[in-house]
XYZ file of C-alpha atoms in Angstrom:
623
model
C -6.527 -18.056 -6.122
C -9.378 -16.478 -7.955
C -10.892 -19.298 -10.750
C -12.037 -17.663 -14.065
C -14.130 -20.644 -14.164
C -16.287 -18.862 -11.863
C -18.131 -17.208 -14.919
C -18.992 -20.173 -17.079
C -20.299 -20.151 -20.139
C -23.656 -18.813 -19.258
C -22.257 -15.879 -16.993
C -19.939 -15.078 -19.615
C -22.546 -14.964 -22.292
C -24.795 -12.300 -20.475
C -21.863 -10.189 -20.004
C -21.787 -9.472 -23.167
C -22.610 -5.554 -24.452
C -26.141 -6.304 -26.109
C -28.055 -2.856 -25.479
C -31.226 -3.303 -27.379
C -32.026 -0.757 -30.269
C -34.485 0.385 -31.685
C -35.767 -2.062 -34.407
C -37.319 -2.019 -38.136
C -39.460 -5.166 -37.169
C -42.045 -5.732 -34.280
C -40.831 -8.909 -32.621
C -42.070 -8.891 -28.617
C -41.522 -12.374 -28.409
C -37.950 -12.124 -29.451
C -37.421 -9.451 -27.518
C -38.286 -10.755 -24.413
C -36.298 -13.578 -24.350
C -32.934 -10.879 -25.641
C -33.848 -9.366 -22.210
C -34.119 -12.394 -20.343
C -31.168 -13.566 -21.546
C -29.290 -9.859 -20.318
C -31.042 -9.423 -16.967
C -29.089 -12.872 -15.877
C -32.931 -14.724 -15.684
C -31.563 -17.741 -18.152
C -28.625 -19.142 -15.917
C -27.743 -22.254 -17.080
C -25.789 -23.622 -20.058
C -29.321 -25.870 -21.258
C -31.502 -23.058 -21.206
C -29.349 -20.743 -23.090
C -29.293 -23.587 -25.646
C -32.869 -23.920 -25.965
C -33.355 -19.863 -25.423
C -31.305 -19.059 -28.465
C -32.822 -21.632 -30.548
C -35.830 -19.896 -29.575
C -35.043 -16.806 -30.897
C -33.560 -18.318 -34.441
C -36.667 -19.537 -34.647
C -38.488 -16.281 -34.194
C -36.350 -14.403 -36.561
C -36.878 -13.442 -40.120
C -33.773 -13.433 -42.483
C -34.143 -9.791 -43.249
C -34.025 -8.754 -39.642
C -30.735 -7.992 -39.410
C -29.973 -6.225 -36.177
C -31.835 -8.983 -34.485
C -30.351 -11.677 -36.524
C -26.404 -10.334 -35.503
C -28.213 -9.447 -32.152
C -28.088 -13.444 -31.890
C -24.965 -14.103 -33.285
C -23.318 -12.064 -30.726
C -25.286 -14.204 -28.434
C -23.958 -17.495 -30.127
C -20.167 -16.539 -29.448
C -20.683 -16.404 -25.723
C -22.888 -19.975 -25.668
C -19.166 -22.118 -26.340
C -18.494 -24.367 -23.627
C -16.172 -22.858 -21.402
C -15.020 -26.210 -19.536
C -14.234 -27.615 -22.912
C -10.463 -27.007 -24.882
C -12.188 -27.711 -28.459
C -15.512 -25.677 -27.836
C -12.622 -22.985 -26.469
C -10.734 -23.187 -29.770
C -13.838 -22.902 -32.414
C -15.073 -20.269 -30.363
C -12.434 -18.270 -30.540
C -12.478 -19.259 -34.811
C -16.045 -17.987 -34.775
C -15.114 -14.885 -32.887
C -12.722 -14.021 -35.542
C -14.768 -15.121 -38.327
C -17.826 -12.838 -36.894
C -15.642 -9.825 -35.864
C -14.960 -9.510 -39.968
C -18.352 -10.249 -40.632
C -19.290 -7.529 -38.612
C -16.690 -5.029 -39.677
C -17.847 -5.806 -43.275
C -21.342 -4.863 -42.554
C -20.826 -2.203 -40.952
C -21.905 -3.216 -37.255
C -19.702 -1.623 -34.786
C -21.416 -2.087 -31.513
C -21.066 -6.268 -32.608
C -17.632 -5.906 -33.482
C -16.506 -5.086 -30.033
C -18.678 -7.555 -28.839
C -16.652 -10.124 -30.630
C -13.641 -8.432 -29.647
C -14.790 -8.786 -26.358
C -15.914 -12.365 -27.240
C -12.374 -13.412 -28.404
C -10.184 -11.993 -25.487
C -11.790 -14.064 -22.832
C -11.666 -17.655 -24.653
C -7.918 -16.227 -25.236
C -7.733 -15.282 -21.538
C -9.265 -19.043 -21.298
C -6.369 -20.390 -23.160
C -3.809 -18.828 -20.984
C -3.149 -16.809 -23.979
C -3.386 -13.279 -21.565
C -1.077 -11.023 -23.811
C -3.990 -11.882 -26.623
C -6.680 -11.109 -23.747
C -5.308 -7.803 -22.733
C -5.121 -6.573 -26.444
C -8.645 -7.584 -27.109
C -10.058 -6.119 -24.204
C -7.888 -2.927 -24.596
C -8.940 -2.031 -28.065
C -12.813 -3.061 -27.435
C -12.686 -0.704 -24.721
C -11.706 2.009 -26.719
C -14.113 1.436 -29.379
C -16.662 1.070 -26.577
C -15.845 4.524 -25.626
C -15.660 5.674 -29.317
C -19.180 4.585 -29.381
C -20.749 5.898 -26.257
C -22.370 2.879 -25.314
C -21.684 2.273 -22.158
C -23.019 -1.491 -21.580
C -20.086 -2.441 -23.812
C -17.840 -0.241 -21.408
C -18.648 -1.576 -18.170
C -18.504 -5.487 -19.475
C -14.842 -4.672 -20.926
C -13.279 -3.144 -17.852
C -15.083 -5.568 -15.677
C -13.654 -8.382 -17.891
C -9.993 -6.732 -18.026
C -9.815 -5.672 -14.492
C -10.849 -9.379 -13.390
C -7.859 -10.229 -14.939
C -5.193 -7.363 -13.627
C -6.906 -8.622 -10.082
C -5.534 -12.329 -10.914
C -2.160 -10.683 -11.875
C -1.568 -8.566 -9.327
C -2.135 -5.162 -10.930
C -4.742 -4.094 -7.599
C -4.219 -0.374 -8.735
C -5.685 -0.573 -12.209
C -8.224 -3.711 -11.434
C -9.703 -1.482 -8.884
C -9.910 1.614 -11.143
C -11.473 -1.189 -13.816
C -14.176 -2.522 -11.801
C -15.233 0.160 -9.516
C -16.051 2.075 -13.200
C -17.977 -0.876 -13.753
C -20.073 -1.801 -10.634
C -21.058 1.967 -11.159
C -22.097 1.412 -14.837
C -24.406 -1.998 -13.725
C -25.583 0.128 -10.734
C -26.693 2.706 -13.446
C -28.093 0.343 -16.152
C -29.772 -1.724 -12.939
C -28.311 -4.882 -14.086
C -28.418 -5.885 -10.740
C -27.336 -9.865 -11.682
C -23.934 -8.591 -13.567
C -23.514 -6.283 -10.959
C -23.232 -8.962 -8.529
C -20.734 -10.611 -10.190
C -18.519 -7.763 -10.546
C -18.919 -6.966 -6.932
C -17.369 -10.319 -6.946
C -14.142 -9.809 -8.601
C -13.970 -6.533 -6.800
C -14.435 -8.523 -3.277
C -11.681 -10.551 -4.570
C -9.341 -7.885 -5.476
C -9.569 -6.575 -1.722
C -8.779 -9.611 -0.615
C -5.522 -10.087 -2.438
C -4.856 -6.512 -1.725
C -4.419 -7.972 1.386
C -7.386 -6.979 3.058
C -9.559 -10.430 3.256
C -11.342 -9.342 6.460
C -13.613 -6.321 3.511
C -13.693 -8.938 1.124
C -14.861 -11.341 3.418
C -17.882 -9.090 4.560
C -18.311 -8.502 0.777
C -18.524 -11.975 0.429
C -21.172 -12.662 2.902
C -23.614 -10.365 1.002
C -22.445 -11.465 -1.974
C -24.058 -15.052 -1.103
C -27.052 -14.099 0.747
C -28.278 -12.148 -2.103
C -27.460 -15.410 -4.608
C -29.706 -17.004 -2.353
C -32.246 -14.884 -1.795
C -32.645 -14.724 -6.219
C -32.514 -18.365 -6.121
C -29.088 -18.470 -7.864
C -27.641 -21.914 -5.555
C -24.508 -22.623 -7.716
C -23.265 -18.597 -7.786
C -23.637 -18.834 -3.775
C -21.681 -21.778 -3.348
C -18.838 -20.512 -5.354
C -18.765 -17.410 -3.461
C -18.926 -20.033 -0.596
C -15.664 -20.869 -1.937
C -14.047 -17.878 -2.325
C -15.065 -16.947 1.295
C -13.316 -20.062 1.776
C -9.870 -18.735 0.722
C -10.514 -15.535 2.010
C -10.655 -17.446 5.897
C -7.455 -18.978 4.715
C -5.661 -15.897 4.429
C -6.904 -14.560 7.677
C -5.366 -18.197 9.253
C -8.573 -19.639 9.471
C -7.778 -23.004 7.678
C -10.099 -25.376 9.793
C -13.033 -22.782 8.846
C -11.224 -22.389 5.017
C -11.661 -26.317 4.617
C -15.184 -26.542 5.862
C -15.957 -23.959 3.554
C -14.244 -25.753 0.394
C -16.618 -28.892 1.523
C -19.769 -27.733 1.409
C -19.187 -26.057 -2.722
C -17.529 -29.115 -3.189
C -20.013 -31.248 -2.311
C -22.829 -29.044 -4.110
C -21.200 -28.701 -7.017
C -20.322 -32.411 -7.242
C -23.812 -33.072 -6.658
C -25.002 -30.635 -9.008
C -22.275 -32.157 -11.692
C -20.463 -28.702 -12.551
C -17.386 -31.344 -12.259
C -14.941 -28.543 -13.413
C -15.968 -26.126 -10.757
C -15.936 -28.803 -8.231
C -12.244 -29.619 -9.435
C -11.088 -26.339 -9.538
C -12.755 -26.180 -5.665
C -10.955 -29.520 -4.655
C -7.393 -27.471 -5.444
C -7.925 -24.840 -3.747
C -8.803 -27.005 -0.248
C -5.817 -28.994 -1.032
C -3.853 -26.173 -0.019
C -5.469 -25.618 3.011
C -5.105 -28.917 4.233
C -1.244 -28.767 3.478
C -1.254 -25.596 5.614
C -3.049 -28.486 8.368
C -0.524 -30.596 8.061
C -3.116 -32.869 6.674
C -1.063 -34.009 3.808
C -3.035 -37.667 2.867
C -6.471 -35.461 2.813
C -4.412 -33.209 0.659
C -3.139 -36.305 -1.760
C -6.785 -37.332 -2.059
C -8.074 -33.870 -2.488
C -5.785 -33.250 -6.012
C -6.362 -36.523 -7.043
C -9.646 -36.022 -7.231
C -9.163 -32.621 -9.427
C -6.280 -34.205 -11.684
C -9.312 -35.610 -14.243
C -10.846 -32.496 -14.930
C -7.649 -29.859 -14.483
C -6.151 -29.277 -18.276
C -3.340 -27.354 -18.805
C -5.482 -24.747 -20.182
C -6.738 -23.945 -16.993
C -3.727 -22.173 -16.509
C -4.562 -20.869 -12.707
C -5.715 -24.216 -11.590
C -3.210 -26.681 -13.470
C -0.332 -24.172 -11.671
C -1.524 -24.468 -8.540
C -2.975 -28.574 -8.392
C 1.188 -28.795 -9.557
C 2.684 -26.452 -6.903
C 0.498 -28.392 -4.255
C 1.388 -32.112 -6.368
C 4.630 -31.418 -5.619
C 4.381 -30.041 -1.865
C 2.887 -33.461 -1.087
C 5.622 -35.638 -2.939
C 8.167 -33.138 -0.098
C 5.949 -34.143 2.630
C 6.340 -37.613 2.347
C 9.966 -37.588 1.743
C 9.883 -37.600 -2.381
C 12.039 -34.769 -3.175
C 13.606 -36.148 -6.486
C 9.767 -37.042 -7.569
C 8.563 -33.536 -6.582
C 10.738 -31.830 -9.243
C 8.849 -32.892 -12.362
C 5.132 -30.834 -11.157
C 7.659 -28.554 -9.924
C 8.693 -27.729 -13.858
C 5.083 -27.787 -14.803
C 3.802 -24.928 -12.332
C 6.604 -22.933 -13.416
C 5.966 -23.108 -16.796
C 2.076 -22.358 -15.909
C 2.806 -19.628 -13.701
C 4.802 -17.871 -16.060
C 2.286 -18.161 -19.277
C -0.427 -16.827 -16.919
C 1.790 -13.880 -15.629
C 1.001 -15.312 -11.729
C 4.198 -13.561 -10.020
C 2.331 -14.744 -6.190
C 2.460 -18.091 -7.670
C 6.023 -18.015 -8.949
C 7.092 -16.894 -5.797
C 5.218 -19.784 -3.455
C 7.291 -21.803 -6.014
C 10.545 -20.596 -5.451
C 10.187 -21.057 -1.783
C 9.446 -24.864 -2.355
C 11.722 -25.723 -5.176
C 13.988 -24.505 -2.590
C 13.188 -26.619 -0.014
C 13.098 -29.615 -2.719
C 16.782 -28.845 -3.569
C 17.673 -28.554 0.225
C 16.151 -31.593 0.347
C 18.130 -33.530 -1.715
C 21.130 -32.003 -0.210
C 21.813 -29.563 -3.405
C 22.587 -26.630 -1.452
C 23.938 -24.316 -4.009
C 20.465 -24.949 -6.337
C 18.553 -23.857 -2.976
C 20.282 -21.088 -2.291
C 20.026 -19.865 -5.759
C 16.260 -20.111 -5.875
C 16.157 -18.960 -2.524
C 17.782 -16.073 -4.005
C 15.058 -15.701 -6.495
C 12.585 -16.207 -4.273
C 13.916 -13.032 -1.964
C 13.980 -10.635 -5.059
C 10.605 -11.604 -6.307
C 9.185 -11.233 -2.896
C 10.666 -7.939 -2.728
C 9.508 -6.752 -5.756
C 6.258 -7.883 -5.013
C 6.365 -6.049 -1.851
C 7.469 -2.946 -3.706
C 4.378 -3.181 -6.124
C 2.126 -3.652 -2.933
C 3.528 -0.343 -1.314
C 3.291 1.591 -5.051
C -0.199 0.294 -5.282
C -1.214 1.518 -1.942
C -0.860 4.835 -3.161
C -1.932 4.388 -6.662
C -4.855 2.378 -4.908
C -6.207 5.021 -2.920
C -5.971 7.769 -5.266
C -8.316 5.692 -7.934
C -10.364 4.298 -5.060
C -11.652 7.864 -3.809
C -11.649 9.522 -7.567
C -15.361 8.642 -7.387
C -16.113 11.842 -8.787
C -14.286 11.386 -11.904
C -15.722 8.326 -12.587
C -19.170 9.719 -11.915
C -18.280 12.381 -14.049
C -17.339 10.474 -16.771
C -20.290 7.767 -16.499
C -22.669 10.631 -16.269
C -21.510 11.999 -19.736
C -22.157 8.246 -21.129
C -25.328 8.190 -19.993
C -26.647 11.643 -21.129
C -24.649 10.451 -24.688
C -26.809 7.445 -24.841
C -29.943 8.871 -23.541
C -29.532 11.804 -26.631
C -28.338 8.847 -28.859
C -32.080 6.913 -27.952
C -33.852 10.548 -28.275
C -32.102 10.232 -32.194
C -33.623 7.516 -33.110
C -37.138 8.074 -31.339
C -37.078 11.252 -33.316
C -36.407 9.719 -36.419
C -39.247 6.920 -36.025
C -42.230 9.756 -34.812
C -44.029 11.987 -36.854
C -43.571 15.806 -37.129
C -47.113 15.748 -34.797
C -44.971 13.989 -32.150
C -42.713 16.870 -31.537
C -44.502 18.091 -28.703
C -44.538 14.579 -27.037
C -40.972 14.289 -27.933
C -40.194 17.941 -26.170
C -41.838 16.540 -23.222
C -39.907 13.333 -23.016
C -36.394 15.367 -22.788
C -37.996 17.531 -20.419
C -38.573 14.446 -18.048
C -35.009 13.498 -19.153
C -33.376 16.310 -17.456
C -35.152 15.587 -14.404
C -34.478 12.071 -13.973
C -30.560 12.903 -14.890
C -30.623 15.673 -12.260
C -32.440 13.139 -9.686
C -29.775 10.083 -10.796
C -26.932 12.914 -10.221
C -28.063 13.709 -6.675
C -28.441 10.290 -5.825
C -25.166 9.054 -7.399
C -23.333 12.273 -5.189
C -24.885 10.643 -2.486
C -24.062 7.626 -2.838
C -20.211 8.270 -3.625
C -19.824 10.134 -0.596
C -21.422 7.294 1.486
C -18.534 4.783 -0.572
C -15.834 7.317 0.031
C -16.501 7.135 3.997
C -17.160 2.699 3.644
C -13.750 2.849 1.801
C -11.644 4.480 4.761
C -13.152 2.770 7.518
C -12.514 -1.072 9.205
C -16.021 -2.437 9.438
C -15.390 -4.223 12.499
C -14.025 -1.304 14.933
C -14.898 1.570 12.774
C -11.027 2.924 12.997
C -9.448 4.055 9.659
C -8.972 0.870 7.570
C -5.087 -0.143 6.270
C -5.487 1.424 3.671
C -5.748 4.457 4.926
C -3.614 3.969 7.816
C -1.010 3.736 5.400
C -1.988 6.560 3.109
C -2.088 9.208 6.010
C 0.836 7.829 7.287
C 3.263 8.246 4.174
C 2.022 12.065 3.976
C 2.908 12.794 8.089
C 5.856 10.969 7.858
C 7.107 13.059 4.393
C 5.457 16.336 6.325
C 8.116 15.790 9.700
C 10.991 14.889 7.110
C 10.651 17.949 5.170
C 10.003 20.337 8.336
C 12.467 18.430 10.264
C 9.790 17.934 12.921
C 9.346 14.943 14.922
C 7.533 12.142 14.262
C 6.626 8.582 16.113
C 4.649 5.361 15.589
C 3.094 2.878 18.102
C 2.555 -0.814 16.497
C 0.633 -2.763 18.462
C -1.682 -5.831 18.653
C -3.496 -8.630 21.119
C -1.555 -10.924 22.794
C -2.248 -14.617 22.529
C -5.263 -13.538 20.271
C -5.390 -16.993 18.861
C -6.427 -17.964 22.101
C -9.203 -15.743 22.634
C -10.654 -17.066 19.245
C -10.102 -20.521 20.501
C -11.840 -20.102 23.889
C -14.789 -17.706 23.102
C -14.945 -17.941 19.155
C -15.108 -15.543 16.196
C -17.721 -13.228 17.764
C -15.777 -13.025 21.232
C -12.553 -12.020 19.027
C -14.321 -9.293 17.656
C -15.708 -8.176 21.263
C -12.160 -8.305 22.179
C -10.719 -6.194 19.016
C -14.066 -3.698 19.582
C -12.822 -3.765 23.164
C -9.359 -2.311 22.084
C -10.593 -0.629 19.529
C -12.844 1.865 21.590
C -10.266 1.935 24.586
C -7.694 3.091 22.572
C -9.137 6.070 20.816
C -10.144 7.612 24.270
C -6.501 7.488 24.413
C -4.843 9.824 21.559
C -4.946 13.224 21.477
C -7.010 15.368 18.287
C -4.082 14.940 15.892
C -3.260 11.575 16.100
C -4.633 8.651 13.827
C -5.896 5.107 14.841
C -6.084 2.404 12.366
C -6.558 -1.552 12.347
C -4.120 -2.531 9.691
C -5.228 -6.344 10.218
C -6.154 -8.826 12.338
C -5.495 -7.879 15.772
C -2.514 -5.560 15.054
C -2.903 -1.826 15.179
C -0.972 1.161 14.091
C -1.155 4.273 16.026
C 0.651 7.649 13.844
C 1.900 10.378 16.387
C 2.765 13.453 14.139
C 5.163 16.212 16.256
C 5.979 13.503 18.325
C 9.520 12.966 20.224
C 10.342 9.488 20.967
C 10.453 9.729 24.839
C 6.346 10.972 24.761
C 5.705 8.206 22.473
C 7.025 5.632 25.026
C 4.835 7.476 27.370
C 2.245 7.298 25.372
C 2.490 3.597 24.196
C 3.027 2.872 27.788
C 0.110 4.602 29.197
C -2.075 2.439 26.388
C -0.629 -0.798 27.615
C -1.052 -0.021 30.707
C -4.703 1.035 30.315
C -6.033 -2.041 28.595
C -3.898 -4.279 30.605
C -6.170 -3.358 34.089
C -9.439 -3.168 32.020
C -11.188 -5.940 31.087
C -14.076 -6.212 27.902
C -17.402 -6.719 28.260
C -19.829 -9.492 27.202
C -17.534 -11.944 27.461
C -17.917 -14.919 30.053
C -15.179 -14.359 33.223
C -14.441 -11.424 31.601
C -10.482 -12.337 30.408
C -7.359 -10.058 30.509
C -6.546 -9.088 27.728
C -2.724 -7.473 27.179
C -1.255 -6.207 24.276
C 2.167 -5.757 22.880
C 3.725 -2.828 21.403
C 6.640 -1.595 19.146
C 8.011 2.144 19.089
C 9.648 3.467 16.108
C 10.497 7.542 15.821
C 11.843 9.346 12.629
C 15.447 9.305 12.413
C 17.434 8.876 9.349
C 15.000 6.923 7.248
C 13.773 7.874 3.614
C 10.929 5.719 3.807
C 7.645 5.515 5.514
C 8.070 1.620 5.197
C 11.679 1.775 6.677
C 10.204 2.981 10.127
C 7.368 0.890 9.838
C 9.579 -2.117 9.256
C 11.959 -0.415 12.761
C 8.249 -0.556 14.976
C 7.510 -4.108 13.124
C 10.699 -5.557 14.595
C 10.257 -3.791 18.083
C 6.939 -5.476 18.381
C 8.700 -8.976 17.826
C 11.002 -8.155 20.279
C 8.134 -7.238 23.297
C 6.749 -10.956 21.587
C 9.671 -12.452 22.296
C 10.017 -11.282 25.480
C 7.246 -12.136 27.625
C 4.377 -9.921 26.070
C 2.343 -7.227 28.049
C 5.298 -4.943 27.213
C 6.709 -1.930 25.148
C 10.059 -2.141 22.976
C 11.338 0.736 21.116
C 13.278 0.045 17.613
């Protein structure tokens, strides 16, 4: 679970659009603090305080694009942590946004816009959020200014990630990670690499977002920024969760915890001490877990609708544990309620699963098997959006060239827009100075466009590739697999798949750690593609499990093939690793047939691979 907490009210303020303009009145001083306020230098809540006072005091009444300049500034300084500061910011941000509209400030108005959605987004309130950001980011694009753009999708597609909506959170914040990269906001940039990190990892690919991660916090700590690296600490935290790594996941939680506690961000710290709690459940360690949300419960409001949801949903997993079913039914009704306000479908569904279990409990077995019930059509609706979005996801994730397109035509807007008002501020002798300037123009945007080409390309490639064993990631596994699988159906030629992965993997981790799992997965990795022929396609699809795609493909040479790869690792042995160990792998055959779906013959090689588990390992099954 991704905490909107994350940004407090110091992040959030910097994210907001101010692009300085050109001004009537000479004020350095003033300016310089603006900027250090943007660049992300000011980075905590007292020294905004004392920054913005600052500038008031700087400021002469009839300076009026500084003096809205700072009242822009003012509606992002509210305390985030706090329901009432929430609440009169939000008044302000109304009262400003008419202000604004009144005078005749556009750029302001979708700041406050801005401004307004997130302390709604705050409040739970995301229907309010989503409108906000929506028309601000059409107004953004009305006016070309392309600050304002990248902090509104980075804002809104932060929020589709918490929802679920991977396709257009992606297509949100790659736009904007492009448009810091451009404006060299390096700080914001950072903390939409963040939320895109995230979004990878509940994509379902936490292995990317963990790497992301791990740059993520090195380069908080190389700037000096301690509290941003320890919660990326924790969201590498619950990125190790989802790849099964709870020991590692709760270690993780620790250490922010502790630093934050220490540091008194209490809210942070709280929202940190949830999130461990339900790693320790997954440890069986339910008293930790008790101790773990009872430290939280202080600080968690209902407010903090992603929180509250889940401190309940765990509240009430702990009451089951220890044989309180009747007791667990009242946080039961509160997560609900939470999850549903917040739009949190992944969280409904963990609750249907235990509600269901609470009812079983209590020996109300036609209440169980109706949420049950629920709990099976949400998960497979949720599993529908996942396979839609894989599609969706890739086609947005490699339209880099649309997006560069269209960034490119805000930046040559706004660099004509600044030549406007230079223009208008020089003298007629200044022409010639001012013919030079564009002239340098063209040549940085021509320099900028080869380096941005450049740079897409080298995304495009990072994007299809597993950084551990440099085989083509899930994502595209998947992707090149639904068009060879509709190919073979439509020209009635044959078509296979090999699933595969380690056996007793676990073990391997256990005995010679993370790095010897990776030797091991390298190992197989590198084996295995001496193995294929020209037209076949080798992808890690997670973890230790692999998916080989065998286009023209009958399914007696595919159990040739899948045997001959079995057979082939089992009598090799990787190297670099003490005693050198046997490694064996199991594998699952699955050949076109009657199916409509790529999914449907994934699913066939899926359960074939449980079947070579199940019986003894080292071993091919066909579906």
């Amino acid at each position: 679970m991704k905490s909107y907490f994350l940004k407090s009210a110091i992040t959030v303020l910097l994210l907001s659009g101010m692009v300085p303009h050109a001004l009537a009145l000479d004020n350095p001083k003033a300016d310089e603090l603006f900027k250090q306020l943007e660049d992300g230098q000011v980075n905590n809540v007292a020294e905004v305080e004392q920054t913005l006072d600052q500038i008031a005091q700087l400021l002469a009444k009839d300076d009026l694009d500084r003096q809205a300049r700072l009242r822009r500034a003012r509606c992002w300084s509210f305390d985030a942590n706090d329901n009432a500061n929430i609440d009169a910011a939000i008044d302000y941000a109304v009262n400003q946004a008419q202000a604004a509209e009144n005078q005749a400030y556009p750029e302001a108005l979708t700041d406050f816009r801005l401004c307004h959605g997130w302390y709604s987004q705050l409040k739970g309130n995301m229907e309010q959020a989503k409108a906000d950001y929506d028309q601000a980011l059409q107004q953004a694009y009305q006016l070309e200014d392309h600050r304002l753009i990248a902090d509104a999708r980075s804002l809104r597609g932060a929020m589709y990630s918490f929802q679920g909506n991977f396709a257009m959170a992606l297509e949100d914040l790659l736009t904007a990670q492009q448009l810091y990269e451009k404006l060299k906001l390096d700080y914001w940039g950072l903390y939409n690499l963040a939320d895109l990190a995230t979004s990878f990892r509940r994509f379902g690919d936490p292995q990317s977002a963990l790497n992301y991660y791990r740059q993520l916090e090195q380069a908080y700590r190389q700037s000096g920024h301690e509290e941003q690296a320890y919660i990326i600490n924790g969201e590498m935290a619950i990125a190790l969760e989802e790849l099964g790594d709870f020991e590692g996941a709760v270690a993780k939680f620790q250490q922010s915890y502790d630093y934050l506690k220490q540091q008194g961000v209490t809210v942070e710290a709280a929202g940190v001490s949830v999130n461990m709690a339900g790693s320790l459940l997954k440890l069986g360690r339910v008293e930790d877990a008790k101790q773990a949300l009872e430290r939280a419960r202080p600080f968690v409001t209902e407010q903090m609708g992603g929180f509250y949801s889940f401190m309940q949903l765990y509240s009430a997993d702990v009451l089951l544990r220890q044989g309180q079913a009747e007791q667990a039914m009242a946080p039961l009704i509160k997560a609900e309620k939470s999850f549903r306000n917040i739009n949190n479908d992944r969280g409904l569904a963990e609750l249907y699963l235990l509600k269901s279990e609470v009812f079983a409990a209590q020996g109300l077995w036609q209440e169980s098997l109706k949420v049950l019930r629920l709990y099976i059509a949400l998960h497979h609706e949720l599993d529908n959006k996942l396979q839609s979005y894989r599609t969706t996801e890739m086609r947005t994730r490699f339209n880099a060239d649309r997006m560069a397109k269209e960034n490119q035509r805000l930046l040559e807007s706004e660099r004509l827009k600044e030549q406007e008002v230079q223009i208008l501020q020089q003298n007629r002798l200044l022409q010639l100075a001012v013919l030079v300037l564009a002239s340098i123009i063209i040549i940085i945007t021509a320099v900028m466009a080869f380096k941005q080409t450049s740079k897409s390309r080298k995304f495009q490639k990072i994007a299809h590739t597993d950084h551990l064993t440099q085989l083509a990631n899930r994502r595209y596994t998947y992707h090149k697999g639904e068009a060879m699988f509709n190919q073979a159906r439509d020209s009635g030629t044959p078509f296979s798949l090999v699933l595969f992965d380690a056996d007793n993997f676990k073990d391997i981790n256990d005995q010679f750690g993370h790095d010897g799992g990776d030797k091991v997965l390298q190992h197989l990795a590198s084996l295995s593609q001496t193995l294929i022929r020209e037209q076949d396609l080798l992808g890690r699809i997670g973890g230790e499990e692999f998916l080989l795609l065998l286009p023209e493909t009958a399914h007696e040479e595919c159990l040739k093939i899948a045997e001959r790869l079995r057979q082939t690792i089992a009598e090799s042995r990787p190297e670099g690793l003490v005693g050198e160990p046997r490694v064996t792998i199991s594998a699952g055959v699955a050949t076109l047939g009657e199916e409509l779906q790529f999914s449907e013959l994934l699913k066939q090689a899926d359960d074939a691979l449980y079947c070579a588990k199940k019986r003894g390992r080292n071993r091919v099954e066909t579906a």
